[in-house]
Short mmCIF file of C-alpha atoms in Angstrom, two decimals:
data_model
loop_
_atom_site.label_atom_id
_atom_site.label_comp_id
_atom_site.label_asym_id
_atom_site.label_seq_id
_atom_site.Cartn_x
_atom_site.Cartn_y
_atom_site.Cartn_z
CA UNK B 8 0.00 0.00 0.00
CA UNK B 9 2.95 2.33 0.40
CA UNK B 10 3.55 4.98 -2.19
CA UNK B 11 6.30 4.22 -4.67
CA UNK B 12 6.67 7.99 -5.04
CA UNK B 13 7.11 8.62 -1.33
CA UNK B 14 9.90 11.12 -1.74
CA UNK B 15 10.31 14.52 -0.14
CA UNK B 16 8.57 17.22 -2.17
CA UNK B 17 9.80 20.77 -2.31
CA UNK B 18 7.88 22.95 0.15
CA UNK B 19 7.99 26.57 -1.01
CA UNK B 20 6.84 27.85 2.37
CA UNK B 21 4.27 30.13 0.73
CA UNK B 22 1.46 31.57 2.81
CA UNK B 23 -2.01 30.13 2.20
CA UNK B 24 -3.64 33.54 2.53
CA UNK B 25 -4.79 33.67 -1.10
CA UNK B 26 -6.44 30.25 -0.95
CA UNK B 27 -8.37 31.12 2.18
CA UNK B 28 -9.37 34.57 0.94
CA UNK B 29 -10.47 33.56 -2.56
CA UNK B 30 -12.33 30.48 -1.33
CA UNK B 31 -14.11 32.50 1.35
CA UNK B 32 -15.14 35.19 -1.15
CA UNK B 33 -16.42 32.57 -3.61
CA UNK B 34 -18.51 30.95 -0.86
CA UNK B 35 -20.02 34.29 0.21
CA UNK B 36 -20.73 35.31 -3.39
CA UNK B 37 -22.29 31.95 -4.27
CA UNK B 38 -24.47 31.94 -1.16
CA UNK B 39 -25.69 35.46 -1.96
CA UNK B 40 -26.75 34.58 -5.51
CA UNK B 41 -28.15 31.19 -4.46
CA UNK B 42 -30.83 32.99 -2.48
CA UNK B 43 -31.64 35.27 -5.43
CA UNK B 44 -32.23 32.74 -8.21
CA UNK B 45 -34.85 30.07 -8.88
CA UNK B 46 -33.19 28.08 -11.65
CA UNK B 47 -31.99 24.69 -10.43
CA UNK B 48 -29.13 24.86 -12.94
CA UNK B 49 -27.74 28.06 -11.49
CA UNK B 50 -28.24 26.77 -7.95
CA UNK B 51 -26.44 23.56 -8.89
CA UNK B 52 -23.46 25.47 -10.31
CA UNK B 53 -23.31 27.66 -7.21
CA UNK B 54 -23.36 24.60 -4.92
CA UNK B 55 -20.45 23.15 -6.90
CA UNK B 56 -18.43 26.31 -6.28
CA UNK B 57 -19.34 26.38 -2.58
CA UNK B 58 -18.39 22.72 -2.14
CA UNK B 59 -15.07 23.07 -4.00
CA UNK B 60 -14.14 26.18 -2.02
CA UNK B 61 -14.98 24.59 1.33
CA UNK B 62 -12.76 21.62 0.48
CA UNK B 63 -9.88 23.93 -0.39
CA UNK B 64 -10.24 25.69 2.98
CA UNK B 65 -10.23 22.32 4.76
CA UNK B 66 -7.18 21.27 2.77
CA UNK B 67 -5.24 24.39 3.72
CA UNK B 68 -5.80 23.62 7.41
CA UNK B 69 -3.06 21.02 6.79
CA UNK B 70 -4.24 18.47 9.34
CA UNK B 71 -1.66 16.05 7.91
CA UNK B 72 2.06 16.69 7.99
CA UNK B 73 2.27 15.02 4.55
CA UNK B 74 0.77 18.09 2.91
CA UNK B 75 2.73 20.74 1.04
CA UNK B 76 2.51 24.51 0.53
CA UNK B 77 1.26 25.95 -2.74
CA UNK B 78 2.79 28.79 -4.71
CA UNK B 79 0.81 31.98 -5.26
CA UNK B 80 -0.31 31.14 -8.78
CA UNK B 81 -1.26 27.59 -7.68
CA UNK B 82 -3.49 28.99 -4.93
CA UNK B 83 -5.26 31.31 -7.38
CA UNK B 84 -5.71 28.75 -10.14
CA UNK B 85 -6.90 26.03 -7.75
CA UNK B 86 -9.47 28.36 -6.19
CA UNK B 87 -10.90 29.39 -9.58
CA UNK B 88 -11.16 25.91 -11.15
CA UNK B 89 -14.97 26.03 -11.21
CA UNK B 90 -15.67 29.66 -10.43
CA UNK B 91 -14.00 31.08 -13.55
CA UNK B 92 -15.89 28.77 -16.00
CA UNK B 93 -19.12 29.56 -14.14
CA UNK B 94 -18.59 33.32 -14.56
CA UNK B 95 -17.76 32.83 -18.26
CA UNK B 96 -20.91 30.75 -18.73
CA UNK B 97 -23.11 33.41 -17.13
CA UNK B 98 -21.47 36.12 -19.23
CA UNK B 99 -21.86 34.23 -22.53
CA UNK B 100 -25.45 33.22 -21.82
CA UNK B 101 -26.26 36.88 -21.11
CA UNK B 102 -24.72 37.90 -24.46
CA UNK B 103 -26.59 35.26 -26.43
CA UNK B 104 -29.99 36.25 -25.16
CA UNK B 105 -31.37 39.03 -23.03
CA UNK B 106 -33.38 36.58 -21.08
CA UNK B 107 -30.90 34.10 -19.73
CA UNK B 108 -31.94 30.54 -20.56
CA UNK B 109 -30.50 29.47 -17.23
CA UNK B 110 -33.11 31.58 -15.44
CA UNK B 111 -36.19 29.78 -16.81
CA UNK B 112 -38.54 29.22 -13.88
CA UNK B 113 -41.98 28.52 -15.38
CA UNK B 114 -43.69 25.31 -14.33
CA UNK B 115 -44.70 22.71 -16.89
CA UNK B 116 -46.35 19.34 -16.75
CA UNK B 117 -44.24 16.71 -15.01
CA UNK B 118 -43.74 13.74 -17.39
CA UNK B 119 -43.41 11.49 -14.33
CA UNK B 120 -47.12 11.97 -13.74
CA UNK B 121 -47.75 9.67 -16.72
CA UNK B 122 -45.75 6.74 -15.30
CA UNK B 123 -47.48 3.43 -14.58
CA UNK B 124 -45.71 2.67 -11.32
CA UNK B 125 -46.78 -0.98 -11.22
CA UNK B 126 -45.11 -1.58 -14.59
CA UNK B 127 -42.09 0.51 -13.62
CA UNK B 128 -41.47 -1.41 -10.39
CA UNK B 129 -41.75 -4.74 -12.22
CA UNK B 130 -39.17 -3.59 -14.76
CA UNK B 131 -36.83 -2.23 -12.07
CA UNK B 132 -37.19 -5.44 -10.03
CA UNK B 133 -36.34 -7.54 -13.08
CA UNK B 134 -33.24 -5.49 -13.93
CA UNK B 135 -32.17 -5.48 -10.28
CA UNK B 136 -32.36 -9.25 -9.82
CA UNK B 137 -30.83 -9.86 -13.25
CA UNK B 138 -27.85 -7.65 -12.35
CA UNK B 139 -27.42 -9.38 -9.01
CA UNK B 140 -27.46 -12.74 -10.76
CA UNK B 141 -24.44 -11.61 -12.81
CA UNK B 142 -22.63 -10.50 -9.64
CA UNK B 143 -23.45 -13.85 -8.03
CA UNK B 144 -22.14 -15.71 -11.08
CA UNK B 145 -18.96 -13.65 -10.87
CA UNK B 146 -18.44 -14.63 -7.23
CA UNK B 147 -18.88 -18.28 -8.20
CA UNK B 148 -16.42 -18.05 -11.08
CA UNK B 149 -13.80 -15.75 -9.56
CA UNK B 150 -14.13 -16.49 -5.86
CA UNK B 151 -15.33 -14.54 -2.84
CA UNK B 152 -12.63 -12.13 -1.58
CA UNK B 153 -13.77 -12.21 2.05
CA UNK B 154 -12.90 -15.93 2.14
CA UNK B 155 -9.28 -14.88 1.57
CA UNK B 156 -9.38 -12.79 4.73
CA UNK B 157 -7.11 -15.25 6.53
CA UNK B 158 -4.38 -14.95 3.88
CA UNK B 159 -3.37 -11.43 4.79
CA UNK B 160 -3.97 -7.95 3.37
CA UNK B 161 -1.82 -8.40 0.24
CA UNK B 162 -3.65 -11.51 -0.97
CA UNK B 163 -6.99 -10.03 0.03
CA UNK B 164 -6.43 -6.90 -2.04
CA UNK B 165 -5.27 -8.98 -5.01
CA UNK B 166 -8.43 -11.09 -4.72
CA UNK B 167 -10.62 -7.97 -4.59
CA UNK B 168 -9.09 -6.52 -7.74
CA UNK B 169 -9.01 -9.75 -9.74
CA UNK B 170 -10.20 -9.50 -13.30
CA UNK B 171 -13.94 -10.03 -13.00
CA UNK B 172 -16.43 -10.98 -15.74
CA UNK B 173 -15.56 -8.64 -18.63
CA UNK B 174 -18.01 -5.79 -19.33
CA UNK B 175 -21.00 -7.49 -17.69
CA UNK B 176 -19.57 -7.17 -14.18
CA UNK B 177 -19.05 -3.41 -14.50
CA UNK B 178 -22.32 -2.97 -16.36
CA UNK B 179 -24.21 -4.74 -13.56
CA UNK B 180 -22.80 -2.28 -11.03
CA UNK B 181 -23.87 0.67 -13.16
CA UNK B 182 -27.32 -0.81 -13.76
CA UNK B 183 -27.79 -1.24 -10.01
CA UNK B 184 -26.62 2.34 -9.47
CA UNK B 185 -29.20 3.47 -12.02
CA UNK B 186 -31.92 1.38 -10.37
CA UNK B 187 -31.05 2.94 -7.00
CA UNK B 188 -31.37 6.41 -8.56
CA UNK B 189 -34.73 5.62 -10.16
CA UNK B 190 -36.15 3.97 -7.04
CA UNK B 191 -34.99 6.87 -4.89
CA UNK B 192 -36.62 9.44 -7.16
CA UNK B 193 -39.89 7.50 -7.24
CA UNK B 194 -39.83 6.84 -3.50
CA UNK B 195 -39.18 10.39 -2.36
CA UNK B 196 -41.49 11.94 -4.95
CA UNK B 197 -44.42 9.47 -5.05
CA UNK B 198 -43.71 7.00 -2.21
CA UNK B 199 -44.40 3.56 -3.78
CA UNK B 200 -40.85 2.13 -4.06
CA UNK B 201 -39.61 1.75 -0.48
CA UNK B 202 -39.63 -2.07 -0.38
CA UNK B 203 -37.68 -2.59 -3.61
CA UNK B 204 -35.20 0.16 -2.70
CA UNK B 205 -34.49 -1.39 0.71
CA UNK B 206 -33.99 -4.84 -0.87
CA UNK B 207 -31.59 -3.35 -3.44
CA UNK B 208 -29.49 -1.55 -0.82
CA UNK B 209 -29.37 -4.60 1.49
CA UNK B 210 -28.32 -6.99 -1.30
CA UNK B 211 -25.71 -4.53 -2.56
CA UNK B 212 -24.39 -4.08 0.99
CA UNK B 213 -24.03 -7.86 1.32
CA UNK B 214 -22.15 -8.00 -1.98
CA UNK B 215 -19.87 -5.18 -0.82
CA UNK B 216 -19.08 -7.08 2.38
CA UNK B 217 -18.28 -10.22 0.39
CA UNK B 218 -16.00 -8.15 -1.84
CA UNK B 219 -14.53 -6.31 1.19
CA UNK B 220 -15.25 -3.17 -0.82
CA UNK B 221 -16.66 0.19 0.14
CA UNK B 222 -16.41 2.58 -2.82
CA UNK B 223 -19.31 1.30 -4.93
CA UNK B 224 -21.62 1.08 -1.92
CA UNK B 225 -20.77 4.63 -0.89
CA UNK B 226 -21.58 5.85 -4.40
CA UNK B 227 -24.96 4.12 -4.27
CA UNK B 228 -25.79 5.46 -0.81
CA UNK B 229 -24.76 8.91 -1.98
CA UNK B 230 -27.20 8.67 -4.89
CA UNK B 231 -29.95 7.78 -2.41
CA UNK B 232 -29.09 10.69 -0.08
CA UNK B 233 -28.80 13.21 -2.93
CA UNK B 234 -32.19 12.10 -4.20
CA UNK B 235 -33.61 12.50 -0.71
CA UNK B 236 -32.37 16.09 -0.50
CA UNK B 237 -33.70 16.96 -3.96
CA UNK B 238 -37.07 15.20 -4.06
CA UNK B 239 -38.21 14.84 -0.46
CA UNK B 240 -40.86 17.32 0.62
CA UNK B 241 -39.38 17.56 4.13
CA UNK B 242 -37.77 20.76 5.36
CA UNK B 243 -34.00 21.18 4.96
CA UNK B 244 -33.60 21.09 8.73
CA UNK B 245 -35.34 17.73 8.91
CA UNK B 246 -33.33 16.42 5.96
CA UNK B 247 -30.05 17.39 7.59
CA UNK B 248 -31.11 15.99 10.98
CA UNK B 249 -32.21 12.65 9.55
CA UNK B 250 -29.01 12.36 7.50
CA UNK B 251 -26.55 12.89 10.36
CA UNK B 252 -26.69 9.35 11.77
CA UNK B 253 -26.43 7.58 8.36
CA UNK B 254 -23.58 9.84 7.24
CA UNK B 255 -21.58 9.27 10.41
CA UNK B 256 -22.34 5.54 10.19
CA UNK B 257 -20.96 5.48 6.65
CA UNK B 258 -17.80 7.31 7.76
CA UNK B 259 -17.29 4.90 10.64
CA UNK B 260 -17.91 1.89 8.39
CA UNK B 261 -15.50 3.32 5.81
CA UNK B 262 -12.76 3.67 8.42
CA UNK B 263 -13.38 0.21 9.93
CA UNK B 264 -13.22 -1.55 6.57
CA UNK B 265 -10.10 0.40 5.62
CA UNK B 266 -8.39 -0.42 8.91
CA UNK B 267 -9.28 -4.12 8.63
CA UNK B 268 -8.05 -4.37 5.05
CA UNK B 269 -4.77 -2.72 6.02
CA UNK B 270 -4.00 -4.47 9.29
CA UNK B 271 -4.97 -8.13 8.86
CA UNK B 272 -2.11 -10.60 8.98
CA UNK B 273 -1.76 -14.12 7.68
CA UNK B 274 -4.20 -16.30 9.55
CA UNK B 275 -6.91 -13.65 9.53
CA UNK B 276 -5.83 -11.93 12.72
CA UNK B 277 -6.00 -8.18 13.13
CA UNK B 278 -2.77 -6.69 14.38
CA UNK B 279 -3.96 -3.50 16.00
CA UNK B 280 -0.37 -2.26 16.32
CA UNK B 281 0.58 -2.77 12.66
CA UNK B 282 -1.70 -0.08 11.27
CA UNK B 283 -2.81 3.31 12.48
CA UNK B 284 -4.50 5.81 10.16
CA UNK B 285 -2.99 8.59 12.27
CA UNK B 286 0.55 7.32 11.65
CA UNK B 287 -0.25 6.26 8.09
CA UNK B 288 -1.58 9.68 7.14
CA UNK B 289 0.64 11.87 9.27
CA UNK B 290 -2.23 13.02 11.51
CA UNK B 291 -2.31 13.96 15.13
CA UNK B 292 -3.12 11.04 17.43
CA UNK B 293 -6.00 13.13 18.80
CA UNK B 294 -7.77 13.26 15.44
CA UNK B 295 -10.69 10.73 15.34
CA UNK B 296 -10.09 7.88 12.89
CA UNK B 297 -13.27 8.44 10.77
CA UNK B 298 -12.27 12.08 10.27
CA UNK B 299 -8.70 11.08 9.43
CA UNK B 300 -9.91 8.60 6.81
CA UNK B 301 -12.30 11.12 5.27
CA UNK B 302 -9.65 13.86 5.24
CA UNK B 303 -6.99 11.56 3.82
CA UNK B 304 -9.15 10.24 0.99
CA UNK B 305 -11.17 13.34 0.17
CA UNK B 306 -9.13 16.43 1.05
CA UNK B 307 -5.39 15.70 0.85
CA UNK B 308 -5.83 14.92 -2.86
CA UNK B 309 -5.56 18.61 -3.76
CA UNK B 310 -1.88 18.39 -2.82
CA UNK B 311 -1.45 15.34 -5.05
CA UNK B 312 -3.01 17.29 -7.91
CA UNK B 313 -0.47 20.09 -7.40
CA UNK B 314 2.32 17.52 -7.56
CA UNK B 315 0.89 16.10 -10.82
CA UNK B 316 0.84 19.59 -12.34
CA UNK B 317 4.42 20.27 -11.21
CA UNK B 318 5.49 16.96 -12.74
CA UNK B 319 3.90 18.02 -16.03
CA UNK B 320 5.86 21.27 -15.91
CA UNK B 321 9.06 19.26 -15.41
CA UNK B 322 8.28 16.75 -18.17
CA UNK B 323 6.97 19.31 -20.65
CA UNK B 324 4.76 16.90 -22.63
CA UNK B 325 1.92 14.39 -22.32
CA UNK B 326 2.46 10.89 -20.95
CA UNK B 327 -0.97 9.59 -22.00
CA UNK B 328 -1.98 9.00 -18.38
CA UNK B 329 -5.54 10.13 -19.14
CA UNK B 330 -5.94 7.52 -21.87
CA UNK B 331 -4.13 4.91 -19.80
CA UNK B 332 -6.48 5.26 -16.86
CA UNK B 333 -9.55 5.45 -19.09
CA UNK B 334 -8.82 2.36 -21.17
CA UNK B 335 -5.62 0.32 -21.69
CA UNK B 336 -6.94 -0.83 -25.08
CA UNK B 337 -7.55 2.76 -26.16
CA UNK B 338 -4.04 3.75 -25.10
CA UNK B 339 -2.49 0.89 -27.08
CA UNK B 340 -4.50 2.03 -30.10
CA UNK B 341 -2.97 5.53 -29.98
CA UNK B 342 0.54 4.48 -29.00
CA UNK B 343 3.03 1.78 -29.90
CA UNK B 344 3.04 0.19 -26.44
CA UNK B 345 2.28 -3.51 -26.27
CA UNK B 346 -1.18 -4.27 -24.87
CA UNK B 347 0.20 -6.56 -22.15
CA UNK B 348 2.48 -3.79 -20.87
CA UNK B 349 -0.36 -1.31 -20.99
CA UNK B 350 -2.68 -3.58 -19.01
CA UNK B 351 -0.05 -4.21 -16.35
CA UNK B 352 0.72 -0.52 -15.93
CA UNK B 353 -2.92 0.61 -15.99
CA UNK B 354 -3.78 -1.61 -13.05
CA UNK B 355 -1.58 0.60 -10.90
CA UNK B 356 -3.16 4.04 -10.75
CA UNK B 357 -0.26 4.79 -8.39
CA UNK B 358 1.88 5.45 -11.48
CA UNK B 359 0.73 9.02 -10.93
CA UNK B 360 2.70 10.84 -8.19
CA UNK B 361 0.84 11.49 -4.97
CA UNK B 362 1.37 12.81 -1.47
CA UNK B 363 2.48 10.40 1.21
CA UNK B 364 0.44 7.20 1.05
CA UNK B 365 -2.93 8.45 -0.24
CA UNK B 366 -2.96 7.50 -3.92
CA UNK B 367 -5.99 9.52 -5.08
CA UNK B 368 -5.26 12.59 -7.20
CA UNK B 369 -8.75 14.09 -7.71
CA UNK B 370 -10.71 13.85 -10.97
CA UNK B 371 -8.12 16.17 -12.55
CA UNK B 372 -4.97 14.21 -11.65
CA UNK B 373 -4.30 12.48 -14.97
CA UNK B 374 -5.32 15.60 -16.91
CA UNK B 375 -3.00 17.75 -14.82
CA UNK B 376 -0.15 15.29 -15.32
CA UNK B 377 -0.70 15.24 -19.10
CA UNK B 378 -1.72 18.83 -19.87
CA UNK B 379 -1.15 20.95 -16.77
CA UNK B 380 -3.51 23.76 -15.81
CA UNK B 381 -4.80 23.99 -19.40
CA UNK B 382 -6.14 20.43 -19.24
CA UNK B 383 -7.75 21.06 -15.86
CA UNK B 384 -9.50 24.24 -16.94
CA UNK B 385 -10.68 22.75 -20.24
CA UNK B 386 -12.22 19.80 -18.40
CA UNK B 387 -13.77 21.95 -15.67
CA UNK B 388 -15.27 24.20 -18.35
CA UNK B 389 -16.73 21.18 -20.14
CA UNK B 390 -18.32 20.02 -16.89
CA UNK B 391 -19.78 23.45 -16.11
CA UNK B 392 -21.00 24.12 -19.67
CA UNK B 393 -22.54 20.64 -19.95
CA UNK B 394 -25.05 21.33 -17.15
CA UNK B 395 -27.29 23.79 -19.09
CA UNK B 396 -26.76 21.82 -22.32
CA UNK B 397 -27.69 18.35 -21.04
CA UNK B 398 -30.36 19.61 -18.65
CA UNK B 399 -31.84 22.13 -21.05
CA UNK B 400 -35.36 22.02 -19.66
CA UNK B 401 -37.14 23.13 -16.55
CA UNK B 402 -36.62 20.59 -13.76
CA UNK B 403 -40.28 19.54 -13.83
CA UNK B 404 -39.95 18.76 -17.53
CA UNK B 405 -37.04 16.35 -17.08
CA UNK B 406 -37.88 12.70 -17.65
CA UNK B 407 -37.14 10.00 -15.10
CA UNK B 408 -33.95 8.98 -16.94
CA UNK B 409 -32.79 12.59 -17.28
CA UNK B 410 -33.32 13.14 -13.56
CA UNK B 411 -31.31 9.98 -12.90
CA UNK B 412 -28.51 11.42 -15.03
CA UNK B 413 -28.73 14.63 -12.98
CA UNK B 414 -28.20 12.52 -9.83
CA UNK B 415 -25.15 10.94 -11.46
CA UNK B 416 -23.74 14.39 -12.25
CA UNK B 417 -24.37 15.43 -8.66
CA UNK B 418 -22.49 12.37 -7.40
CA UNK B 419 -19.67 13.17 -9.85
CA UNK B 420 -19.11 16.56 -8.24
CA UNK B 421 -19.57 15.16 -4.74
CA UNK B 422 -16.57 12.87 -5.31
CA UNK B 423 -14.66 15.26 -7.57
CA UNK B 424 -11.59 15.15 -5.28
CA UNK B 425 -11.59 11.35 -5.23
CA UNK B 426 -12.30 10.01 -8.71
CA UNK B 427 -13.17 11.01 -12.25
CA UNK B 428 -16.63 9.57 -12.87
CA UNK B 429 -16.94 11.20 -16.31
CA UNK B 430 -13.71 10.26 -18.10
CA UNK B 431 -14.25 6.60 -17.30
CA UNK B 432 -15.78 3.47 -18.74
CA UNK B 433 -18.24 3.57 -15.82
CA UNK B 434 -19.89 6.69 -17.19
CA UNK B 435 -20.20 5.14 -20.65
CA UNK B 436 -21.79 2.05 -19.13
CA UNK B 437 -24.13 4.19 -17.01
CA UNK B 438 -25.31 6.03 -20.14
CA UNK B 439 -25.68 2.68 -21.91
CA UNK B 440 -27.80 1.42 -19.02
CA UNK B 441 -29.93 4.58 -19.30
CA UNK B 442 -30.53 3.83 -22.98
CA UNK B 443 -31.38 0.19 -22.28
CA UNK B 444 -33.75 1.21 -19.51
CA UNK B 445 -35.47 3.81 -21.72
CA UNK B 446 -36.00 1.26 -24.49
CA UNK B 447 -37.37 -1.29 -22.05
CA UNK B 448 -39.73 1.36 -20.64
CA UNK B 449 -41.16 1.83 -24.12
CA UNK B 450 -41.42 -1.90 -24.74
CA UNK B 451 -43.17 -2.56 -21.44
CA UNK B 452 -45.27 0.63 -21.80
CA UNK B 453 -44.22 2.11 -18.48
CA UNK B 454 -45.39 5.50 -19.66
CA UNK B 455 -49.11 5.90 -20.25
CA UNK B 456 -50.30 7.31 -23.56
CA UNK B 457 -52.19 10.52 -22.96
CA UNK B 458 -55.77 10.42 -24.06
CA UNK B 459 -56.77 13.41 -26.12
#
């Protein structure tokens, strides 16, 4: 688990004043305009800026001694990653039309009112159980990782990351994520899907335990929580209150699973002295473990991104890391590398430099390593500009599948400092599952035909 790039990085000793100041101003500005607008697209973009800026402030607290200082220009550019494209988008949309398309607030008929929920739940149940049958078949063919618990952490991690059933394994995960999104929307908006949603989450939790995995389950639970905040009719105070216990439970479970995976020895025994997240991440011993895990995997990554950008400046050209981490086959198509070498190297995302022992480099890591700040700002602009393009209707006009895609985008930004959910085969498979689901809805006549 240790970082192959665990060298000493140059610390410029620069004050973090700019990061704090810019992030604070962006938060204040975004909060001010959030209360002035009605468009969900503008509100969504403002929330993205608030979230990004808060994470930067938390990062600059430097709770870990592994972290580095940023130069002045790095502080400015990091703070404006989403804010600058947002300002450009507002400016351009104002030039194109006097009445900003982003400000549309009229109410239209909700297409979800025409759904036959009995047919929808039958279709969702079928796709859910079919996807789980593929995951079960995979466990039979490739083994159950938790049964290797007694062989030590190295063997366990190798078992978890074994090559699973090609395509269908990943597609099943994305189909279940889509089903969770659809069930959550239906449950919180119309209230007939609670039973199927609970069954889905329980079965997926069992599978995650068998795989000794946590990431996919956290993504699914996040989809459910985001849907709850968007579609539930409860007050925001009640939503926040009811979410506190589940959120803390997830953090605690995340830290427990991580500690177990890292500290088990041969024979299946847990050596409580062999692993400490405080020592592992360079934290104070007084920092609670769940907070240390969350900080290490979700906040420190800004520093790793800075290192990737500095490496690009040193190298001066692209190393095809973006293609490599997206698809080994695609990389071999564009380069002369042998496919076997590409596959072996792509398995190790740690080929990107990172801080200390936390090997996540945000969604921008590979782009920063290949193209520097230009790559980061191009990608962030694409993400920001895609919101009004993809979701080009009033929220009430969005179909069930389009609202599910909106939940996926929301999850993408929620984990923006952890993974790139857009430049990935997972996103392609999620869109494919959306298309399959839409076609099956038409075949099974989930949507009623309006009588004139």
